[in-house]
PDB file of C-alpha atoms and ligand atoms in Angstrom:
ATOM      1  CA  MET H   1       0.000   0.000   0.000  1.00 90.00           C
ATOM      2  CA  SER H   2       1.311   3.475  -0.823  1.00 94.00           C
ATOM      3  CA  ILE H   3       2.640   5.558   2.053  1.00 97.00           C
ATOM      4  CA  ALA H   4       0.064   8.315   1.461  1.00 97.00           C
ATOM      5  CA  ARG H   5      -2.718   5.773   1.762  1.00 96.00           C
ATOM      6  CA  GLN H   6      -1.215   4.145   4.872  1.00 96.00           C
ATOM      7  CA  LEU H   7      -1.053   7.573   6.515  1.00 97.00           C
ATOM      8  CA  ALA H   8      -4.584   8.506   5.432  1.00 97.00           C
ATOM      9  CA  ASN H   9      -5.915   5.239   6.877  1.00 97.00           C
ATOM     10  CA  LEU H  10      -4.198   6.081  10.165  1.00 97.00           C
ATOM     11  CA  GLY H  11      -5.983   9.442  10.304  1.00 96.00           C
ATOM     12  CA  TYR H  12      -3.039  11.692   9.348  1.00 97.00           C
ATOM     13  CA  GLY H  13      -5.275  13.512   6.857  1.00 97.00           C
ATOM     14  CA  THR H  14      -7.120  13.037   3.621  1.00 96.00           C
ATOM     15  CA  ARG H  15      -5.231  11.355   0.830  1.00 96.00           C
ATOM     16  CA  ARG H  16      -4.474  14.803  -0.577  1.00 97.00           C
ATOM     17  CA  GLU H  17      -3.164  16.000   2.781  1.00 97.00           C
ATOM     18  CA  THR H  18      -0.946  12.962   3.287  1.00 97.00           C
ATOM     19  CA  GLU H  19       0.422  13.353  -0.261  1.00 97.00           C
ATOM     20  CA  ARG H  20       1.268  16.899   0.743  1.00 98.00           C
ATOM     21  CA  LEU H  21       3.097  15.615   3.858  1.00 98.00           C
ATOM     22  CA  LEU H  22       5.251  13.537   1.539  1.00 97.00           C
ATOM     23  CA  ALA H  23       5.751  16.350  -0.967  1.00 97.00           C
ATOM     24  CA  THR H  24       6.945  18.677   1.801  1.00 98.00           C
ATOM     25  CA  ARG H  25       9.529  16.088   2.948  1.00 98.00           C
ATOM     26  CA  ARG H  26       7.942  15.596   6.359  1.00 98.00           C
ATOM     27  CA  VAL H  27       7.774  11.827   5.930  1.00 98.00           C
ATOM     28  CA  THR H  28      11.060  10.026   6.481  1.00 98.00           C
ATOM     29  CA  SER H  29      12.427   6.650   7.407  1.00 97.00           C
ATOM     30  CA  ALA H  30      13.853   5.959  10.856  1.00 95.00           C
ATOM     31  CA  ASP H  31      17.334   6.919   9.606  1.00 96.00           C
ATOM     32  CA  GLY H  32      16.099  10.297   8.344  1.00 96.00           C
ATOM     33  CA  ALA H  33      15.936   9.549   4.583  1.00 97.00           C
ATOM     34  CA  VAL H  34      13.060  11.401   2.932  1.00 98.00           C
ATOM     35  CA  LEU H  35      10.442   8.921   1.686  1.00 97.00           C
ATOM     36  CA  ARG H  36       8.464   9.050  -1.539  1.00 97.00           C
ATOM     37  CA  ASP H  37       4.962   7.720  -1.959  1.00 95.00           C
ATOM     38  CA  GLY H  38       6.026   4.737  -4.035  1.00 93.00           C
ATOM     39  CA  ASP H  39       8.695   3.558  -1.555  1.00 95.00           C
ATOM     40  CA  ARG H  40       7.928   0.098  -0.233  1.00 92.00           C
ATOM     41  CA  VAL H  41       8.489   0.498   3.481  1.00 93.00           C
ATOM     42  CA  GLY H  42       6.626  -0.910   6.450  1.00 92.00           C
ATOM     43  CA  HIS H  43       4.763   0.923   9.185  1.00 96.00           C
ATOM     44  CA  ASP H  44       7.628   0.495  11.675  1.00 95.00           C
ATOM     45  CA  VAL H  45      10.182   2.502   9.720  1.00 96.00           C
ATOM     46  CA  ILE H  46       7.990   5.454   8.713  1.00 97.00           C
ATOM     47  CA  ARG H  47       8.295   8.731  10.637  1.00 98.00           C
ATOM     48  CA  VAL H  48       6.170  11.886  10.301  1.00 98.00           C
ATOM     49  CA  ASP H  49       8.024  14.983  11.470  1.00 97.00           C
ATOM     50  CA  GLY H  50      10.509  12.569  13.041  1.00 97.00           C
ATOM     51  CA  ALA H  51       7.886  10.788  15.183  1.00 97.00           C
ATOM     52  CA  PRO H  52       6.982   7.098  14.861  1.00 96.00           C
ATOM     53  CA  LEU H  53       3.511   6.429  13.492  1.00 97.00           C
ATOM     54  CA  ASP H  54       0.465   5.719  15.620  1.00 97.00           C
ATOM     55  CA  PRO H  55      -0.118   2.007  16.300  1.00 97.00           C
ATOM     56  CA  ALA H  56      -0.289  -0.170  13.188  1.00 97.00           C
ATOM     57  CA  PRO H  57      -3.552  -1.430  11.725  1.00 96.00           C
ATOM     58  CA  GLY H  58      -4.816  -4.385  13.768  1.00 96.00           C
ATOM     59  CA  SER H  59      -3.400  -3.088  17.059  1.00 97.00           C
ATOM     60  CA  VAL H  60      -5.161  -3.414  20.383  1.00 98.00           C
ATOM     61  CA  ILE H  61      -4.892  -0.532  22.852  1.00 98.00           C
ATOM     62  CA  LEU H  62      -5.315  -0.923  26.602  1.00 98.00           C
ATOM     63  CA  LEU H  63      -6.516   2.336  28.191  1.00 98.00           C
ATOM     64  CA  HIS H  64      -6.928   3.049  31.900  1.00 98.00           C
ATOM     65  CA  LYS H  65     -10.193   4.936  31.662  1.00 98.00           C
ATOM     66  CA  PRO H  66     -10.828   7.537  34.354  1.00 98.00           C
ATOM     67  CA  VAL H  67     -14.316   8.183  35.759  1.00 98.00           C
ATOM     68  CA  GLY H  68     -16.270  10.758  33.757  1.00 97.00           C
ATOM     69  CA  TYR H  69     -15.034   9.843  30.279  1.00 97.00           C
ATOM     70  CA  VAL H  70     -17.599   8.551  27.778  1.00 97.00           C
ATOM     71  CA  CYS H  71     -16.998   5.595  25.422  1.00 96.00           C
ATOM     72  CA  SER H  72     -18.195   7.301  22.245  1.00 91.00           C
ATOM     73  CA  THR H  73     -16.848   9.348  19.348  1.00 86.00           C
ATOM     74  CA  SER H  74     -19.768  11.764  19.359  1.00 85.00           C
ATOM     75  CA  ASP H  75     -21.277  12.143  22.845  1.00 84.00           C
ATOM     76  CA  ARG H  76     -20.866  15.069  25.185  1.00 87.00           C
ATOM     77  CA  PRO H  77     -17.189  15.395  26.202  1.00 90.00           C
ATOM     78  CA  PRO H  78     -15.010  14.348  27.858  1.00 96.00           C
ATOM     79  CA  LEU H  79     -14.684  11.316  25.590  1.00 96.00           C
ATOM     80  CA  VAL H  80     -12.182   8.471  25.937  1.00 97.00           C
ATOM     81  CA  TYR H  81     -10.821   9.667  22.573  1.00 95.00           C
ATOM     82  CA  ASP H  82      -9.696  12.888  24.282  1.00 96.00           C
ATOM     83  CA  LEU H  83      -7.061  10.730  26.038  1.00 97.00           C
ATOM     84  CA  LEU H  84      -5.715   9.293  22.764  1.00 96.00           C
ATOM     85  CA  PRO H  85      -4.028  10.727  19.666  1.00 94.00           C
ATOM     86  CA  PRO H  86      -6.525  13.009  17.857  1.00 91.00           C
ATOM     87  CA  ARG H  87      -6.146  10.840  14.764  1.00 94.00           C
ATOM     88  CA  PHE H  88      -7.731   7.756  16.382  1.00 92.00           C
ATOM     89  CA  PRO H  89     -11.377   8.504  15.575  1.00 87.00           C
ATOM     90  CA  LEU H  90     -10.319   9.465  12.028  1.00 91.00           C
ATOM     91  CA  ARG H  91      -8.712   6.124  11.237  1.00 95.00           C
ATOM     92  CA  ASP H  92     -10.142   3.828   8.603  1.00 96.00           C
ATOM     93  CA  PRO H  93     -11.103   1.348   9.905  1.00 96.00           C
ATOM     94  CA  VAL H  94     -11.895   3.335  13.037  1.00 92.00           C
ATOM     95  CA  MET H  95     -10.195   2.597  16.367  1.00 94.00           C
ATOM     96  CA  ALA H  96     -13.326   1.567  18.276  1.00 95.00           C
ATOM     97  CA  THR H  97     -13.861   0.765  21.937  1.00 97.00           C
ATOM     98  CA  VAL H  98     -14.308  -2.937  22.683  1.00 97.00           C
ATOM     99  CA  GLY H  99     -17.706  -2.693  24.338  1.00 96.00           C
ATOM    100  CA  ARG H 100     -18.257   0.149  26.755  1.00 96.00           C
ATOM    101  CA  LEU H 101     -17.685   1.141  30.325  1.00 97.00           C
ATOM    102  CA  ASP H 102     -20.234   3.514  31.882  1.00 96.00           C
ATOM    103  CA  ALA H 103     -19.074   7.095  32.262  1.00 97.00           C
ATOM    104  CA  ASP H 104     -19.051   6.458  36.036  1.00 97.00           C
ATOM    105  CA  THR H 105     -16.897   3.335  35.733  1.00 98.00           C
ATOM    106  CA  SER H 106     -13.108   3.498  35.543  1.00 98.00           C
ATOM    107  CA  GLY H 107     -10.528   0.924  34.579  1.00 98.00           C
ATOM    108  CA  LEU H 108      -9.406  -1.360  31.810  1.00 98.00           C
ATOM    109  CA  LEU H 109     -10.832  -0.473  28.395  1.00 98.00           C
ATOM    110  CA  LEU H 110      -9.662  -1.979  25.111  1.00 98.00           C
ATOM    111  CA  LEU H 111      -9.824  -0.303  21.720  1.00 98.00           C
ATOM    112  CA  THR H 112      -9.044  -1.841  18.368  1.00 97.00           C
ATOM    113  CA  ASP H 113      -9.507  -1.280  14.655  1.00 96.00           C
ATOM    114  CA  ASP H 114      -9.734  -5.052  14.161  1.00 96.00           C
ATOM    115  CA  GLY H 115     -13.485  -5.455  13.647  1.00 96.00           C
ATOM    116  CA  ALA H 116     -13.403  -9.267  13.778  1.00 96.00           C
ATOM    117  CA  LEU H 117     -11.577  -9.251  17.119  1.00 96.00           C
ATOM    118  CA  ASN H 118     -13.931  -6.591  18.476  1.00 97.00           C
ATOM    119  CA  HIS H 119     -16.901  -8.736  17.493  1.00 95.00           C
ATOM    120  CA  LEU H 120     -15.302 -11.849  19.014  1.00 95.00           C
ATOM    121  CA  LEU H 121     -14.912 -10.024  22.333  1.00 96.00           C
ATOM    122  CA  THR H 122     -18.276  -8.263  22.444  1.00 94.00           C
ATOM    123  CA  SER H 123     -20.861 -10.462  20.737  1.00 92.00           C
ATOM    124  CA  PRO H 124     -23.501 -11.885  23.102  1.00 88.00           C
ATOM    125  CA  LYS H 125     -21.840 -15.272  22.549  1.00 89.00           C
ATOM    126  CA  SER H 126     -18.571 -13.962  23.926  1.00 89.00           C
ATOM    127  CA  HIS H 127     -17.876 -15.066  27.498  1.00 94.00           C
ATOM    128  CA  VAL H 128     -14.479 -13.591  28.195  1.00 96.00           C
ATOM    129  CA  PRO H 129     -14.085 -13.069  31.959  1.00 97.00           C
ATOM    130  CA  LYS H 130     -14.016  -9.473  33.186  1.00 98.00           C
ATOM    131  CA  THR H 131     -13.232  -8.505  36.766  1.00 98.00           C
ATOM    132  CA  TYR H 132     -14.549  -5.393  38.501  1.00 98.00           C
ATOM    133  CA  VAL H 133     -13.821  -4.007  41.949  1.00 98.00           C
ATOM    134  CA  ALA H 134     -16.886  -2.385  43.477  1.00 98.00           C
ATOM    135  CA  THR H 135     -17.161  -0.257  46.579  1.00 98.00           C
ATOM    136  CA  LEU H 136     -20.614  -0.464  48.074  1.00 98.00           C
ATOM    137  CA  GLY H 137     -23.013   1.784  49.939  1.00 98.00           C
ATOM    138  CA  ASP H 138     -23.898  -0.924  52.467  1.00 98.00           C
ATOM    139  CA  PRO H 139     -21.908  -3.768  54.003  1.00 98.00           C
ATOM    140  CA  LEU H 140     -21.927  -7.100  52.152  1.00 98.00           C
ATOM    141  CA  ARG H 141     -24.670  -9.392  53.479  1.00 97.00           C
ATOM    142  CA  GLY H 142     -22.678 -12.578  53.102  1.00 98.00           C
ATOM    143  CA  ASP H 143     -24.843 -14.418  50.591  1.00 98.00           C
ATOM    144  CA  GLU H 144     -23.849 -12.420  47.496  1.00 98.00           C
ATOM    145  CA  GLY H 145     -21.180 -14.930  46.413  1.00 98.00           C
ATOM    146  CA  GLU H 146     -23.666 -17.787  46.474  1.00 98.00           C
ATOM    147  CA  ARG H 147     -26.392 -15.812  44.679  1.00 98.00           C
ATOM    148  CA  PHE H 148     -24.007 -14.545  41.993  1.00 98.00           C
ATOM    149  CA  ALA H 149     -22.599 -18.059  41.433  1.00 98.00           C
ATOM    150  CA  SER H 150     -26.023 -19.693  41.242  1.00 98.00           C
ATOM    151  CA  GLY H 151     -26.738 -19.043  37.577  1.00 97.00           C
ATOM    152  CA  ALA H 152     -30.272 -18.187  38.706  1.00 97.00           C
ATOM    153  CA  LEU H 153     -29.996 -14.477  39.489  1.00 98.00           C
ATOM    154  CA  LEU H 154     -32.524 -12.466  37.479  1.00 97.00           C
ATOM    155  CA  LEU H 155     -31.870  -8.778  36.951  1.00 97.00           C
ATOM    156  CA  HIS H 156     -34.779  -6.380  37.177  1.00 93.00           C
ATOM    157  CA  GLY H 157     -36.774  -6.394  33.916  1.00 93.00           C
ATOM    158  CA  GLU H 158     -34.916  -9.380  32.405  1.00 95.00           C
ATOM    159  CA  LYS H 159     -36.195 -12.860  31.539  1.00 95.00           C
ATOM    160  CA  THR H 160     -32.912 -14.784  31.323  1.00 96.00           C
ATOM    161  CA  PRO H 161     -30.909 -15.378  34.496  1.00 97.00           C
ATOM    162  CA  LEU H 162     -27.290 -14.301  34.642  1.00 97.00           C
ATOM    163  CA  LEU H 163     -24.526 -16.771  33.969  1.00 97.00           C
ATOM    164  CA  PRO H 164     -22.677 -17.748  37.157  1.00 97.00           C
ATOM    165  CA  ALA H 165     -20.354 -15.006  38.385  1.00 98.00           C
ATOM    166  CA  GLN H 166     -17.686 -15.083  41.089  1.00 98.00           C
ATOM    167  CA  LEU H 167     -17.503 -12.716  44.044  1.00 98.00           C
ATOM    168  CA  GLN H 168     -14.479 -12.213  46.245  1.00 98.00           C
ATOM    169  CA  PRO H 169     -15.053 -10.016  49.313  1.00 98.00           C
ATOM    170  CA  LEU H 170     -12.238  -7.474  49.755  1.00 98.00           C
ATOM    171  CA  GLY H 171     -13.610  -5.643  52.770  1.00 98.00           C
ATOM    172  CA  GLU H 172     -16.864  -4.892  54.553  1.00 98.00           C
ATOM    173  CA  ARG H 173     -18.069  -2.739  51.643  1.00 98.00           C
ATOM    174  CA  GLU H 174     -15.770  -3.823  48.845  1.00 98.00           C
ATOM    175  CA  ALA H 175     -15.722  -6.829  46.523  1.00 98.00           C
ATOM    176  CA  ALA H 176     -14.212  -8.092  43.287  1.00 98.00           C
ATOM    177  CA  VAL H 177     -16.742  -9.587  40.876  1.00 98.00           C
ATOM    178  CA  THR H 178     -15.870 -11.612  37.782  1.00 98.00           C
ATOM    179  CA  ILE H 179     -18.555 -11.852  35.121  1.00 98.00           C
ATOM    180  CA  SER H 180     -18.502 -13.536  31.721  1.00 96.00           C
ATOM    181  CA  GLU H 181     -21.170 -11.569  29.885  1.00 94.00           C
ATOM    182  CA  GLY H 182     -21.841  -7.889  29.352  1.00 93.00           C
ATOM    183  CA  ARG H 183     -25.377  -6.865  30.137  1.00 95.00           C
ATOM    184  CA  TYR H 184     -26.319  -3.225  30.560  1.00 95.00           C
ATOM    185  CA  HIS H 185     -24.940  -1.838  33.857  1.00 97.00           C
ATOM    186  CA  GLN H 186     -24.557  -5.460  34.884  1.00 97.00           C
ATOM    187  CA  VAL H 187     -22.441  -5.174  38.024  1.00 98.00           C
ATOM    188  CA  ARG H 188     -24.397  -2.206  39.403  1.00 98.00           C
ATOM    189  CA  ARG H 189     -27.648  -4.084  38.786  1.00 98.00           C
ATOM    190  CA  MET H 190     -26.308  -7.274  40.386  1.00 98.00           C
ATOM    191  CA  PHE H 191     -25.641  -5.429  43.625  1.00 98.00           C
ATOM    192  CA  ALA H 192     -28.982  -3.601  43.296  1.00 98.00           C
ATOM    193  CA  ALA H 193     -30.603  -7.063  43.143  1.00 97.00           C
ATOM    194  CA  MET H 194     -28.965  -7.711  46.539  1.00 98.00           C
ATOM    195  CA  GLY H 195     -30.463  -4.523  47.982  1.00 98.00           C
ATOM    196  CA  ASN H 196     -27.084  -2.759  47.888  1.00 98.00           C
ATOM    197  CA  HIS H 197     -25.730  -0.036  45.636  1.00 98.00           C
ATOM    198  CA  VAL H 198     -22.397   0.525  43.962  1.00 98.00           C
ATOM    199  CA  ILE H 199     -20.529   3.693  44.873  1.00 98.00           C
ATOM    200  CA  THR H 200     -17.431   3.198  42.708  1.00 98.00           C
ATOM    201  CA  LEU H 201     -16.708   0.616  40.056  1.00 98.00           C
ATOM    202  CA  ARG H 202     -13.405  -0.159  38.379  1.00 98.00           C
ATOM    203  CA  ARG H 203     -12.634  -2.857  35.812  1.00 98.00           C
ATOM    204  CA  THR H 204      -9.311  -4.362  36.831  1.00 98.00           C
ATOM    205  CA  ALA H 205      -8.950  -7.294  34.423  1.00 98.00           C
ATOM    206  CA  LEU H 206     -10.197  -8.680  31.124  1.00 98.00           C
ATOM    207  CA  ALA H 207      -9.111 -12.226  30.253  1.00 97.00           C
ATOM    208  CA  ALA H 208      -5.413 -12.346  31.312  1.00 97.00           C
ATOM    209  CA  LEU H 209      -4.973  -8.586  30.898  1.00 98.00           C
ATOM    210  CA  GLU H 210      -4.634  -6.412  33.968  1.00 98.00           C
ATOM    211  CA  LEU H 211      -4.274  -2.688  34.504  1.00 96.00           C
ATOM    212  CA  GLY H 212      -0.967  -3.235  36.290  1.00 93.00           C
ATOM    213  CA  SER H 213       0.805   0.019  37.020  1.00 94.00           C
ATOM    214  CA  LEU H 214      -0.753   1.909  34.098  1.00 97.00           C
ATOM    215  CA  ALA H 215      -1.834   5.287  35.506  1.00 98.00           C
ATOM    216  CA  GLU H 216      -5.349   6.634  34.977  1.00 98.00           C
ATOM    217  CA  GLY H 217      -5.660   8.281  31.569  1.00 98.00           C
ATOM    218  CA  GLN H 218      -2.615   6.403  30.200  1.00 98.00           C
ATOM    219  CA  TRP H 219      -2.651   3.792  27.439  1.00 98.00           C
ATOM    220  CA  ARG H 220      -0.363   1.230  25.877  1.00 98.00           C
ATOM    221  CA  VAL H 221      -0.373  -1.081  22.865  1.00 98.00           C
ATOM    222  CA  LEU H 222      -0.723  -4.801  23.558  1.00 98.00           C
ATOM    223  CA  ASP H 223       2.230  -6.810  22.332  1.00 97.00           C
ATOM    224  CA  ALA H 224       1.823  -9.741  19.933  1.00 96.00           C
ATOM    225  CA  ASN H 225       1.793 -12.333  22.751  1.00 97.00           C
ATOM    226  CA  GLU H 226      -0.874 -10.472  24.710  1.00 98.00           C
ATOM    227  CA  THR H 227      -3.011 -10.082  21.588  1.00 97.00           C
ATOM    228  CA  SER H 228      -2.811 -13.732  20.592  1.00 96.00           C
ATOM    229  CA  ALA H 229      -3.540 -14.827  24.194  1.00 97.00           C
ATOM    230  CA  LEU H 230      -6.598 -12.552  24.136  1.00 97.00           C
ATOM    231  CA  VAL H 231      -7.814 -14.041  20.849  1.00 95.00           C
ATOM    232  CA  ASN H 232      -7.303 -17.582  22.174  1.00 95.00           C
ATOM    233  CA  THR H 233      -9.213 -16.836  25.388  1.00 94.00           C
ATOM    234  CA  ALA H 234     -12.067 -15.296  23.404  1.00 92.00           C
ATOM    235  CA  ARG H 235     -12.243 -18.297  21.044  1.00 92.00           C
ATOM    236  CA  ASP H 236     -12.112 -20.826  23.930  1.00 91.00           C
ATOM    237  CA  ALA H 237     -14.683 -18.941  25.993  1.00 86.00           C
ATOM    238  CA  LYS H 238     -17.035 -18.920  23.001  1.00 78.00           C
ATOM    239  CA  ARG H 239     -16.615 -22.654  22.395  1.00 71.00           C
ATOM    240  CA  LYS H 240     -17.275 -23.623  26.021  1.00 71.00           C
ATOM    241  CA  ARG H 241     -20.702 -21.952  26.306  1.00 61.00           C
ATOM    242  CA  PRO H 242     -23.960 -22.850  24.531  1.00 54.00           C
TER     243      PRO H 242
HETATM  244  N1  URA W   1     -21.126  -3.171  34.944  1.00 60.26           N
HETATM  245  C1  URA W   1     -21.582  -1.926  35.195  1.00 60.26           C
HETATM  246  O1  URA W   1     -22.491  -1.743  35.981  1.00 60.26           O
HETATM  247  N2  URA W   1     -20.982  -0.889  34.557  1.00 60.26           N
HETATM  248  C2  URA W   1     -19.979  -1.028  33.694  1.00 60.26           C
HETATM  249  O2  URA W   1     -19.471  -0.048  33.151  1.00 60.26           O
HETATM  250  C3  URA W   1     -19.523  -2.330  33.449  1.00 60.26           C
HETATM  251  C4  URA W   1     -20.113  -3.390  34.084  1.00 60.26           C
END
């Protein structure tokens, strides 16, 4: 693919604008040689104004989403895209969030421009485990773990019970919950079904991925091993469930 097109697909401008970047000698290789549109060079060696390119097509981004940010390209700001390079929403294919976290929820959020992977992780048939830490308005009653694990818990207004979920108490008013589906406001509604209410909610893990020491508002690109482990977990989790 021509360099101008690669850059346009990454959101560096329209095709005309990226051709202009090349014509004005702002596109170089890592060693500083000025590149021409027809040069056959890979994503890794291309620089624009001396800077490496945004993540390559097919990348997966792990963002530590702060409270207050919305998972949308067009809602009222602040948007999660405000934390990322301004080119991300302009990419083709677009760098989309993998599912959503509520504005009031913080934590691990993935984004990718790989539509097939996004679908694998978010379709209703996807049962990739996701762990949330909730702080609660009232003390835990003691039976939440059993009720969540039962596979019989019905959320208000729903006809199908939740799949079994795991609860680990972390304190009198704090617990980690691991779920393997993604219903609307699921964790908040699970605690509401127990007569409690969630004060803060943070997603700490998705499959084998964890937030680790990534600060709020920061992001990183998954490496090839992390991405293939994620794909394998998603495929396995899909196979195991009806
Ligand atoms: N459960 C919720 O209640 N909110 C989220 O954002 C994710 C899971």
